[in-house]
Tab-separated table of C-alpha atoms in Angstrom:
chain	number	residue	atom	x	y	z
A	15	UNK	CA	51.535	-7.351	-18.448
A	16	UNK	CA	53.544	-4.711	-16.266
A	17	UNK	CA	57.060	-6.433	-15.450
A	18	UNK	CA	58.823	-4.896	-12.081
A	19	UNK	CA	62.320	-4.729	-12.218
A	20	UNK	CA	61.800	-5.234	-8.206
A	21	UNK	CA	61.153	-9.181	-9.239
A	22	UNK	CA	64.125	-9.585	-11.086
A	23	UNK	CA	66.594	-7.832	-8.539
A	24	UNK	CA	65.546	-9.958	-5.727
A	25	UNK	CA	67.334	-12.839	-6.842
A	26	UNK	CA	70.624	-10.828	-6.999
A	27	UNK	CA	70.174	-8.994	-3.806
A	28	UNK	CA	70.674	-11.820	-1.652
A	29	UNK	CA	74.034	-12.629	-3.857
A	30	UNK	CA	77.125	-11.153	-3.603
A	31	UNK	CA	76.948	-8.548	-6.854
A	32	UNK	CA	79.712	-9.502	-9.686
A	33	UNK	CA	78.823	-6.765	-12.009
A	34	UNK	CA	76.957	-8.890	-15.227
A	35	UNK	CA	77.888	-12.137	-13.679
A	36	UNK	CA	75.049	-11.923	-11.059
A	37	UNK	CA	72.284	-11.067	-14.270
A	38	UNK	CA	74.164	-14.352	-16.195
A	39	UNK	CA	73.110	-15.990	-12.575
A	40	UNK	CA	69.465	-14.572	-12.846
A	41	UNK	CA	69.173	-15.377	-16.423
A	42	UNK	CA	70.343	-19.299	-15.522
A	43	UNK	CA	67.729	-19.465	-12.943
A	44	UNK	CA	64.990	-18.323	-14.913
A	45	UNK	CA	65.391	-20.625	-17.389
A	46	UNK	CA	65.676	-23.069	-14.902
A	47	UNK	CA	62.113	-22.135	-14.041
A	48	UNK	CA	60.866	-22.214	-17.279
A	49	UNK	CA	62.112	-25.769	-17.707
A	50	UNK	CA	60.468	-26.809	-14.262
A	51	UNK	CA	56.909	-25.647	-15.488
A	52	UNK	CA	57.211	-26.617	-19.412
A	53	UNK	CA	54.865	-29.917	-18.839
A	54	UNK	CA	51.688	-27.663	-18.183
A	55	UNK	CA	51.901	-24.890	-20.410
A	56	UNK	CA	48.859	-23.036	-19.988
A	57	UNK	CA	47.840	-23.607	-16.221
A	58	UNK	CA	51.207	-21.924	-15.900
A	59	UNK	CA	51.557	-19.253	-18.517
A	60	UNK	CA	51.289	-16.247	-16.238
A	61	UNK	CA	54.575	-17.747	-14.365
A	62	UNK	CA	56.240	-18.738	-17.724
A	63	UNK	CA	55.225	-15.199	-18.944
A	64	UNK	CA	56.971	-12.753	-15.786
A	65	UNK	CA	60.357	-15.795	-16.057
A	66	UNK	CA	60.811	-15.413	-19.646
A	67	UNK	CA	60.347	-11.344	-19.374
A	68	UNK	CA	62.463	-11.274	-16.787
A	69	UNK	CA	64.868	-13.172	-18.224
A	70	UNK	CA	64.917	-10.866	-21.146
A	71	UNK	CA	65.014	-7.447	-19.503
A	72	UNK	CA	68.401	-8.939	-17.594
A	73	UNK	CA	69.101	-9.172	-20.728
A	74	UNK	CA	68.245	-5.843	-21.785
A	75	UNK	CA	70.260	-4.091	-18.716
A	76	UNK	CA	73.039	-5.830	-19.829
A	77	UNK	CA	73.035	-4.745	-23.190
A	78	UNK	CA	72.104	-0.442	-21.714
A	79	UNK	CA	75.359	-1.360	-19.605
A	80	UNK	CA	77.671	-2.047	-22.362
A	81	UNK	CA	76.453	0.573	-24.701
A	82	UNK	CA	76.901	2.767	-21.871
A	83	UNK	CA	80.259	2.007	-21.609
A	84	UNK	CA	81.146	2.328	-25.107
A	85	UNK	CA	79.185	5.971	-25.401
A	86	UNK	CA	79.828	7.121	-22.227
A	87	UNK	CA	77.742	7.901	-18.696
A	88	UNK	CA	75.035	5.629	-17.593
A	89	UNK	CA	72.337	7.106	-19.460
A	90	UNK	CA	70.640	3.956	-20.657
A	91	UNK	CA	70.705	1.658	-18.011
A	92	UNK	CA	69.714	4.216	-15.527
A	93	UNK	CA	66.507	5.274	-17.713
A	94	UNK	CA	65.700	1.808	-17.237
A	95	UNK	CA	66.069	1.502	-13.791
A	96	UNK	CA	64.249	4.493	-12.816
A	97	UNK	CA	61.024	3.002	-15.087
A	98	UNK	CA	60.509	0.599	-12.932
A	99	UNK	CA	58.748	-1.544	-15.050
A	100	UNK	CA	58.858	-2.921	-18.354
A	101	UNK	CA	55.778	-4.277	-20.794
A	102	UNK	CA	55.549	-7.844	-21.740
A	103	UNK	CA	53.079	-8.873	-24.417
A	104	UNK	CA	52.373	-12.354	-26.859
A	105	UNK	CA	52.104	-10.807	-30.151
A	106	UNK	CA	49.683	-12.993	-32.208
A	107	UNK	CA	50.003	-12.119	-36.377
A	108	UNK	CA	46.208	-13.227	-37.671
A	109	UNK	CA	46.812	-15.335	-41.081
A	110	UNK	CA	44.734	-13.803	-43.873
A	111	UNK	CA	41.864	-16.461	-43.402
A	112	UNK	CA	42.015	-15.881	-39.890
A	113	UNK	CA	41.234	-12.774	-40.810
A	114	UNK	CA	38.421	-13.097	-43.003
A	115	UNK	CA	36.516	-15.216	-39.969
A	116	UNK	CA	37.123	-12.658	-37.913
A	117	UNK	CA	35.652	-9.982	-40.209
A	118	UNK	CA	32.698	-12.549	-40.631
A	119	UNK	CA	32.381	-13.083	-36.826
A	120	UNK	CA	32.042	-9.572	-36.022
A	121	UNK	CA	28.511	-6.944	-35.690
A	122	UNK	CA	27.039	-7.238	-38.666
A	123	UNK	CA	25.773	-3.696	-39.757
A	124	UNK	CA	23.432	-1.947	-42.688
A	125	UNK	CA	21.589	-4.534	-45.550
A	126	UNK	CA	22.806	-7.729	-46.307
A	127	UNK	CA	23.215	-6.551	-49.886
A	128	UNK	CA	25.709	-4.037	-48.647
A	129	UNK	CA	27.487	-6.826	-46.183
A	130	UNK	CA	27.771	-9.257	-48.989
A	131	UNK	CA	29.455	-6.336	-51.102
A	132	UNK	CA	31.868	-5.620	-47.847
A	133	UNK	CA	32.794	-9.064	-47.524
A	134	UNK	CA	33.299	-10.044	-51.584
A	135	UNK	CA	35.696	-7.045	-51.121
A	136	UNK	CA	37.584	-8.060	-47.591
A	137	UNK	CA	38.327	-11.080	-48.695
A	138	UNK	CA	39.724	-9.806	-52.109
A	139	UNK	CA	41.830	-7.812	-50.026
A	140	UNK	CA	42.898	-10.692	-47.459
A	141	UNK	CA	43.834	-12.448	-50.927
A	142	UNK	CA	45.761	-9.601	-52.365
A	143	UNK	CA	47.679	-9.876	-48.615
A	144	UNK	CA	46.190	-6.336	-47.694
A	145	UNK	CA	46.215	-5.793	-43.942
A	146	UNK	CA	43.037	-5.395	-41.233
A	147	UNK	CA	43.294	-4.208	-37.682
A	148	UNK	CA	41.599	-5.708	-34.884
A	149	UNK	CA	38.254	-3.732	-35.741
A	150	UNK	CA	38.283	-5.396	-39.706
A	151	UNK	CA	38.938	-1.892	-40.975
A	152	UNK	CA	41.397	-1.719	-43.705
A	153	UNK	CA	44.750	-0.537	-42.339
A	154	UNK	CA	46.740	2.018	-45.289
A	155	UNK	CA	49.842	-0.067	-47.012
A	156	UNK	CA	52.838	0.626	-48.411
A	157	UNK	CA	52.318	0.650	-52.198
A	158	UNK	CA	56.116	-1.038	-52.759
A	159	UNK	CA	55.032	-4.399	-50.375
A	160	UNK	CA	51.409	-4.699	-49.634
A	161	UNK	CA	51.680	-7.530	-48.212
A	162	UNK	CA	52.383	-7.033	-44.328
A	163	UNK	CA	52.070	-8.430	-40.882
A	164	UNK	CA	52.613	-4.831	-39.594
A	165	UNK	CA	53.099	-1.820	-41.059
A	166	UNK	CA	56.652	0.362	-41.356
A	167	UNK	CA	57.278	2.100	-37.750
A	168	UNK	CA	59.778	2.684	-35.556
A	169	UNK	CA	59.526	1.920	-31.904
A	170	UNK	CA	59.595	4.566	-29.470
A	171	UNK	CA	60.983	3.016	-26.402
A	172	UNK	CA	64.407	2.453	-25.593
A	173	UNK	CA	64.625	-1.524	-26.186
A	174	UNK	CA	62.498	-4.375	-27.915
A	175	UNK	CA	63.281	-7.269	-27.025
A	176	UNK	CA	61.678	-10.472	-28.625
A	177	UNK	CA	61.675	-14.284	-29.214
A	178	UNK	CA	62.342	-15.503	-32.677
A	179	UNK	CA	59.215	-16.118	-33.918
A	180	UNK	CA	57.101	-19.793	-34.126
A	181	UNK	CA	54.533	-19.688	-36.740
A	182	UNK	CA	51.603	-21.915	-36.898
A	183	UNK	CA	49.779	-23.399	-39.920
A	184	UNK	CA	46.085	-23.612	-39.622
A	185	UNK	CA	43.721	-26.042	-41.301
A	186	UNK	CA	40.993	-23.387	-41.674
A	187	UNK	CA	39.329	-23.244	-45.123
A	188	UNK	CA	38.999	-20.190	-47.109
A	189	UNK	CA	35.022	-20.055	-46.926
A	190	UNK	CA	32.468	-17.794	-45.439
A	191	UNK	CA	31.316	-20.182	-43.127
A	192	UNK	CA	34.123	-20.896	-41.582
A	193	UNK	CA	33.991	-21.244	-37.513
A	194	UNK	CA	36.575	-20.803	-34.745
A	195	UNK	CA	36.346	-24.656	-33.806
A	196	UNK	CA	37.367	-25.596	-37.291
A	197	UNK	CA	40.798	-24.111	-36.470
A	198	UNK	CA	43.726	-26.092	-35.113
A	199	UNK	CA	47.543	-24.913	-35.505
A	200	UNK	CA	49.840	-26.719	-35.831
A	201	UNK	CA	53.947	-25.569	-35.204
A	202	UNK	CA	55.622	-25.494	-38.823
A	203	UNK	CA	58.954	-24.224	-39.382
A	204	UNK	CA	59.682	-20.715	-41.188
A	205	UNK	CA	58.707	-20.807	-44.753
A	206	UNK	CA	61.899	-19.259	-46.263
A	207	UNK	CA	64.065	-19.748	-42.951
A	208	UNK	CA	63.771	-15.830	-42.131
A	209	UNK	CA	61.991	-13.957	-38.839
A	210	UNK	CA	59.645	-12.127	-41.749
A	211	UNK	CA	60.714	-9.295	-39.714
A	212	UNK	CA	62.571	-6.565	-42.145
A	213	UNK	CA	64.684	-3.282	-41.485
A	214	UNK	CA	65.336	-0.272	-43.615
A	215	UNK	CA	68.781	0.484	-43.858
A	216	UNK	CA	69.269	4.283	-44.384
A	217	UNK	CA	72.939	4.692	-45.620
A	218	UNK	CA	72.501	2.154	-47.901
A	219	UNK	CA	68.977	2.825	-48.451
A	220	UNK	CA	67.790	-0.912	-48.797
A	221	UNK	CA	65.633	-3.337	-46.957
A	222	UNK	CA	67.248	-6.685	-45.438
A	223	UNK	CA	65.517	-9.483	-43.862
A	224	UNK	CA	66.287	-10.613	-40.497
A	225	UNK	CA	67.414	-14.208	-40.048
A	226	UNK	CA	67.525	-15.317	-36.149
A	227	UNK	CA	67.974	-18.729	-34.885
A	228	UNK	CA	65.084	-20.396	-32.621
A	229	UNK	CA	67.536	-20.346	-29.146
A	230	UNK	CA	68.259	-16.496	-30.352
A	231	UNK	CA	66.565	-13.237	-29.014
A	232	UNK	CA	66.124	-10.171	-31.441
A	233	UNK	CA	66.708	-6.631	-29.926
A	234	UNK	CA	65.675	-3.171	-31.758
A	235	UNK	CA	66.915	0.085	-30.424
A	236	UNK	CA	64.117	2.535	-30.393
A	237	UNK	CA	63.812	6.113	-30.497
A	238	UNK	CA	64.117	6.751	-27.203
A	239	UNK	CA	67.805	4.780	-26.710
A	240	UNK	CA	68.746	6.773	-30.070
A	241	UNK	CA	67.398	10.247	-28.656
A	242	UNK	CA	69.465	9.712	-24.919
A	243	UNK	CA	72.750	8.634	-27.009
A	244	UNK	CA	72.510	11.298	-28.669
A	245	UNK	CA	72.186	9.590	-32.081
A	246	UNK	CA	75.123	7.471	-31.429
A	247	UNK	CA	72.861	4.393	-31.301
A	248	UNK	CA	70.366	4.394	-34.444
A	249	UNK	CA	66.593	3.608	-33.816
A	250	UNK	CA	65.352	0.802	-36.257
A	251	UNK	CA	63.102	1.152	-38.913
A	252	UNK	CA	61.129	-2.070	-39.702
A	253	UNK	CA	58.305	-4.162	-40.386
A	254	UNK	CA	56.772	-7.121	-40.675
A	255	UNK	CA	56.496	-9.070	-43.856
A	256	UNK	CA	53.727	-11.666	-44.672
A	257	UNK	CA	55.155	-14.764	-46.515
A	258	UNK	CA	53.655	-15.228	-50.251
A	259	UNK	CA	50.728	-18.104	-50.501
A	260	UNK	CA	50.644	-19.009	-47.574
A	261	UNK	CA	47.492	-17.935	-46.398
A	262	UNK	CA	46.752	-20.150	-43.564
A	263	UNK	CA	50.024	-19.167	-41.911
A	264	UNK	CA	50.138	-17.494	-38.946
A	265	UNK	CA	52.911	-15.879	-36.664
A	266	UNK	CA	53.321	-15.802	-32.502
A	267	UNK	CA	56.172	-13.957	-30.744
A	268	UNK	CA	56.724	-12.973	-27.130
A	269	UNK	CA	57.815	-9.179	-26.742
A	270	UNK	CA	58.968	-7.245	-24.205
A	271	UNK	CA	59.458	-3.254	-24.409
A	272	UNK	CA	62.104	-1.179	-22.456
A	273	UNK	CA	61.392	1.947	-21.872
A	274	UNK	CA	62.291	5.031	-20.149
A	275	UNK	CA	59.843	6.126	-17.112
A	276	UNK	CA	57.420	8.526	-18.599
A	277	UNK	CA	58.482	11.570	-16.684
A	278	UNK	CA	61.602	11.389	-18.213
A	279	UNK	CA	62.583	14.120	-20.403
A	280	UNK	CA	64.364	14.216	-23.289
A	281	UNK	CA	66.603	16.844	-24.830
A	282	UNK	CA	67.734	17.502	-28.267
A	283	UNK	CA	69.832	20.465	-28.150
A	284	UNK	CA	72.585	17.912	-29.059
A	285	UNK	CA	70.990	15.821	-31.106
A	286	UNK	CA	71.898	15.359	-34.894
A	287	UNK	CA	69.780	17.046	-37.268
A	288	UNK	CA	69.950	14.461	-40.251
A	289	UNK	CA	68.239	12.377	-37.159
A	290	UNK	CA	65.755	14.219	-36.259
A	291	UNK	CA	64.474	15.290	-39.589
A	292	UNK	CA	65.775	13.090	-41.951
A	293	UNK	CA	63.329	13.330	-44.784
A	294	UNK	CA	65.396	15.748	-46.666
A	295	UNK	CA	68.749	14.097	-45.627
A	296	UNK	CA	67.688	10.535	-47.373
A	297	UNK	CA	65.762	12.211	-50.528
A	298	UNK	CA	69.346	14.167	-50.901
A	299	UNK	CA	71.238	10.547	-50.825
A	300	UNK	CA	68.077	8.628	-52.837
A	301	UNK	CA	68.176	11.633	-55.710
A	302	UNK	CA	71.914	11.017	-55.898
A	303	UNK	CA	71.351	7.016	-56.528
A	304	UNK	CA	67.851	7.339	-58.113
A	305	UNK	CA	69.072	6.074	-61.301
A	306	UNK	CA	71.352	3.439	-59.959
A	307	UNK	CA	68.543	1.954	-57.919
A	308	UNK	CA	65.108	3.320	-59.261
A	309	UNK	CA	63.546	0.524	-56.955
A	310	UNK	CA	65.108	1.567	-53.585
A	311	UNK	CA	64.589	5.065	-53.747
A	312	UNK	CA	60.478	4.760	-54.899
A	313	UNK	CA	60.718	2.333	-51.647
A	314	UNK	CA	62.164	5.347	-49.401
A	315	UNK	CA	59.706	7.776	-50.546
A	316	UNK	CA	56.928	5.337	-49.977
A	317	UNK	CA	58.089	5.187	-46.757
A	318	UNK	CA	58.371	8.473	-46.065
A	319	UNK	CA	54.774	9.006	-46.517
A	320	UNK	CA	53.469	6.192	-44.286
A	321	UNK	CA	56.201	6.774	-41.184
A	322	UNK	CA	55.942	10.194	-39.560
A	323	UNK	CA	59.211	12.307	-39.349
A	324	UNK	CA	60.583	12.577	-35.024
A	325	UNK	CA	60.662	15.977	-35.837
A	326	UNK	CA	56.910	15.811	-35.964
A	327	UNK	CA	56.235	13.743	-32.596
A	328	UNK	CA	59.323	15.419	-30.641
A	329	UNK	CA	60.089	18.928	-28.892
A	330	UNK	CA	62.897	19.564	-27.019
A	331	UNK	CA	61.636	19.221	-22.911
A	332	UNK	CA	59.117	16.568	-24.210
A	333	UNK	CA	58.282	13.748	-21.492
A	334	UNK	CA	58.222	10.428	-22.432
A	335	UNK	CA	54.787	10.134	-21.955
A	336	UNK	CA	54.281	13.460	-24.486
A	337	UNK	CA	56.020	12.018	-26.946
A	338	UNK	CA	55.125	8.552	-26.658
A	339	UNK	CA	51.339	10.172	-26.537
A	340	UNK	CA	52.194	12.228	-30.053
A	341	UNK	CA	53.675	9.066	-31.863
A	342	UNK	CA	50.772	6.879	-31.311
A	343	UNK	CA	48.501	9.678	-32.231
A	344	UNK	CA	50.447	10.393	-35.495
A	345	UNK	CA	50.679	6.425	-36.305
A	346	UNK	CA	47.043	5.445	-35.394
A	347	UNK	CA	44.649	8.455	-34.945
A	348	UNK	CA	42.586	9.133	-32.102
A	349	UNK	CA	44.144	10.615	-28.565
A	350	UNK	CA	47.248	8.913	-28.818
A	351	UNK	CA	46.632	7.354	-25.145
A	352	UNK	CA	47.342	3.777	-24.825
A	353	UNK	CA	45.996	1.119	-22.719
A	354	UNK	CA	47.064	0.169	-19.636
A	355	UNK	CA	46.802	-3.259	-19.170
């Protein structure tokens, strides 16, 4: 869903403005509606939906405001402003037998010699923890950890913002027959305590774990907020990890992209070059500690093959909507246009 910063502001419009006090006033009375309409979930989840990504782009200008302050100029919040809009979505991470009755749900195509071959080998996949899209095709891994939610990638916007996550254990069965109305989730807590979401850190070239609490929001910087700082704020490489044996395990989070309007155009005339092409910058460090840490640096060049290089979406004058266009092109195939609902 398209979120208007025009329904947020209204609220603080007919206030007298105190700078971030009048967004901390916004933010209290969105909650306030989410509490109000908490008894009937789902007859109300398009309200619940626009309060809670409201809330969280507030939340999101506030944070463009103070990074603005501490790199200079208004660069940030004012690329969100003049976007007008932001993109809400409920992400929904399939479990691997979720998965496999999808795949068994879908068109079933050629002999049924060659469909019982496709699905003996899906399903030895689901169990090895490789990944499918939403089409059952097999999505390429990383080598180091197979076993992924989502695949390495930066984001391209300026902002992510998102809920920690809630993760649901089904009682389906790992059988071919298995139907949609055999499924019932049920909330469970995190198996290991973590968000399962991961970053890459690249000066110490090593992977940590993010570990939020349920009352907590989680904000990346993309590529976007790192390009308009001028590489003063560092886009976040990540993923999402699958938890070990736990196959009937799934994962829901509410998202909410900020990004800048897609006229905007970006510049990188003063940009730093280790940032923009940084392949050779982190094989340089990962030679230097490749017998230190064997591990980390086969992890970076693994890496490195699956996550195209922003010197290979971006060109100085770019739109957004170019490069946004190139990235998703590079990442998933095809034209690189995305969908606009």
């Amino acid at each position: 869903m398209q979120l208007k910063y025009a329904q947020g502001t209204e609220a603080i419009e007919s206030k007298p403005s105190d700078g971030v006090g009048s967004h901390l006033n916004l933010e209290n009375e969105t909650m306030g509606r989410i509490s109000d309409i908490k008894d009937n979930v789902f007859d109300n989840l398009e309200n619940m939906f626009k309060a809670l990504g409201l809330c969280m782009m507030e939340i999101g200008l506030c944070l463009a405001r103070i990074c603005d302050m501490a790199i200079g100029g208004n660069e940030l919040e004012q690329s969100l402003l003049e976007s007008c809009a932001a993109k809400g979505r409920l992400i929904h991470y399939h479990s691997m037998v979720d998965s496999l009755v999808l795949r068994e749900a879908g068109p079933k195509k050629g002999s049924s010699k060659r469909n019982a071959n496709n699905h003996a080998r899906s399903k030895e996949n689901l169990l090895k923890g490789a990944n499918l899209d939403t089409n059952g095709n097999e999505v390429r891994l990383c080598e180091i950890h197979p076993n992924l939610w989502q695949q390495w990638h930066y984001d391209y916007g300026i902002f992510t913002l998102l809920t920690d996550p809630m993760f649901l254990l089904s009682s389906h069965r790992t059988t071919v027959k298995s139907e949609f109305s055999n499924s019932s989730g049920q909330e469970c807590a995190s198996p290991s305590g973590h968000s399962y979401l991961q970053v890459f850190h690249p000066n110490k070239n090593k992977v940590l774990m993010v570990k939020a609490s349920p009352e907590s929001f989680i904000v990346q910087v993309g590529e976007s907020a790192d390009i308009l700082s001028k590489g003063k704020l560092r886009s976040t490489l990540h993923c999402v990890r699958r938890p070990a044996r736990f196959e009937n395990l799934s994962r829901e989070t509410f998202v909410v992209f900020l990004q800048p309007a897609w006229s905007k155009t970006f510049s990188i005339s003063d940009y730093p070059m280790e940032h923009y092409n940084p392949s050779v910058h982190h094989l340089e460090q990962a030679e230097e500690h490749y017998f230190a840490d064997q591990d980390q640096n086969a992890l970076t060049q693994e890496i490195q093959k699956i996550v195209p290089p922003l010197s290979a979406r971006l060109n100085d004058g770019m739109t957004f909507a170019e490069f946004s266009r190139e990235t998703t092109k590079q990442y998933y195939g095809g034209s690189g246009l995305q969908s606009n609902k």
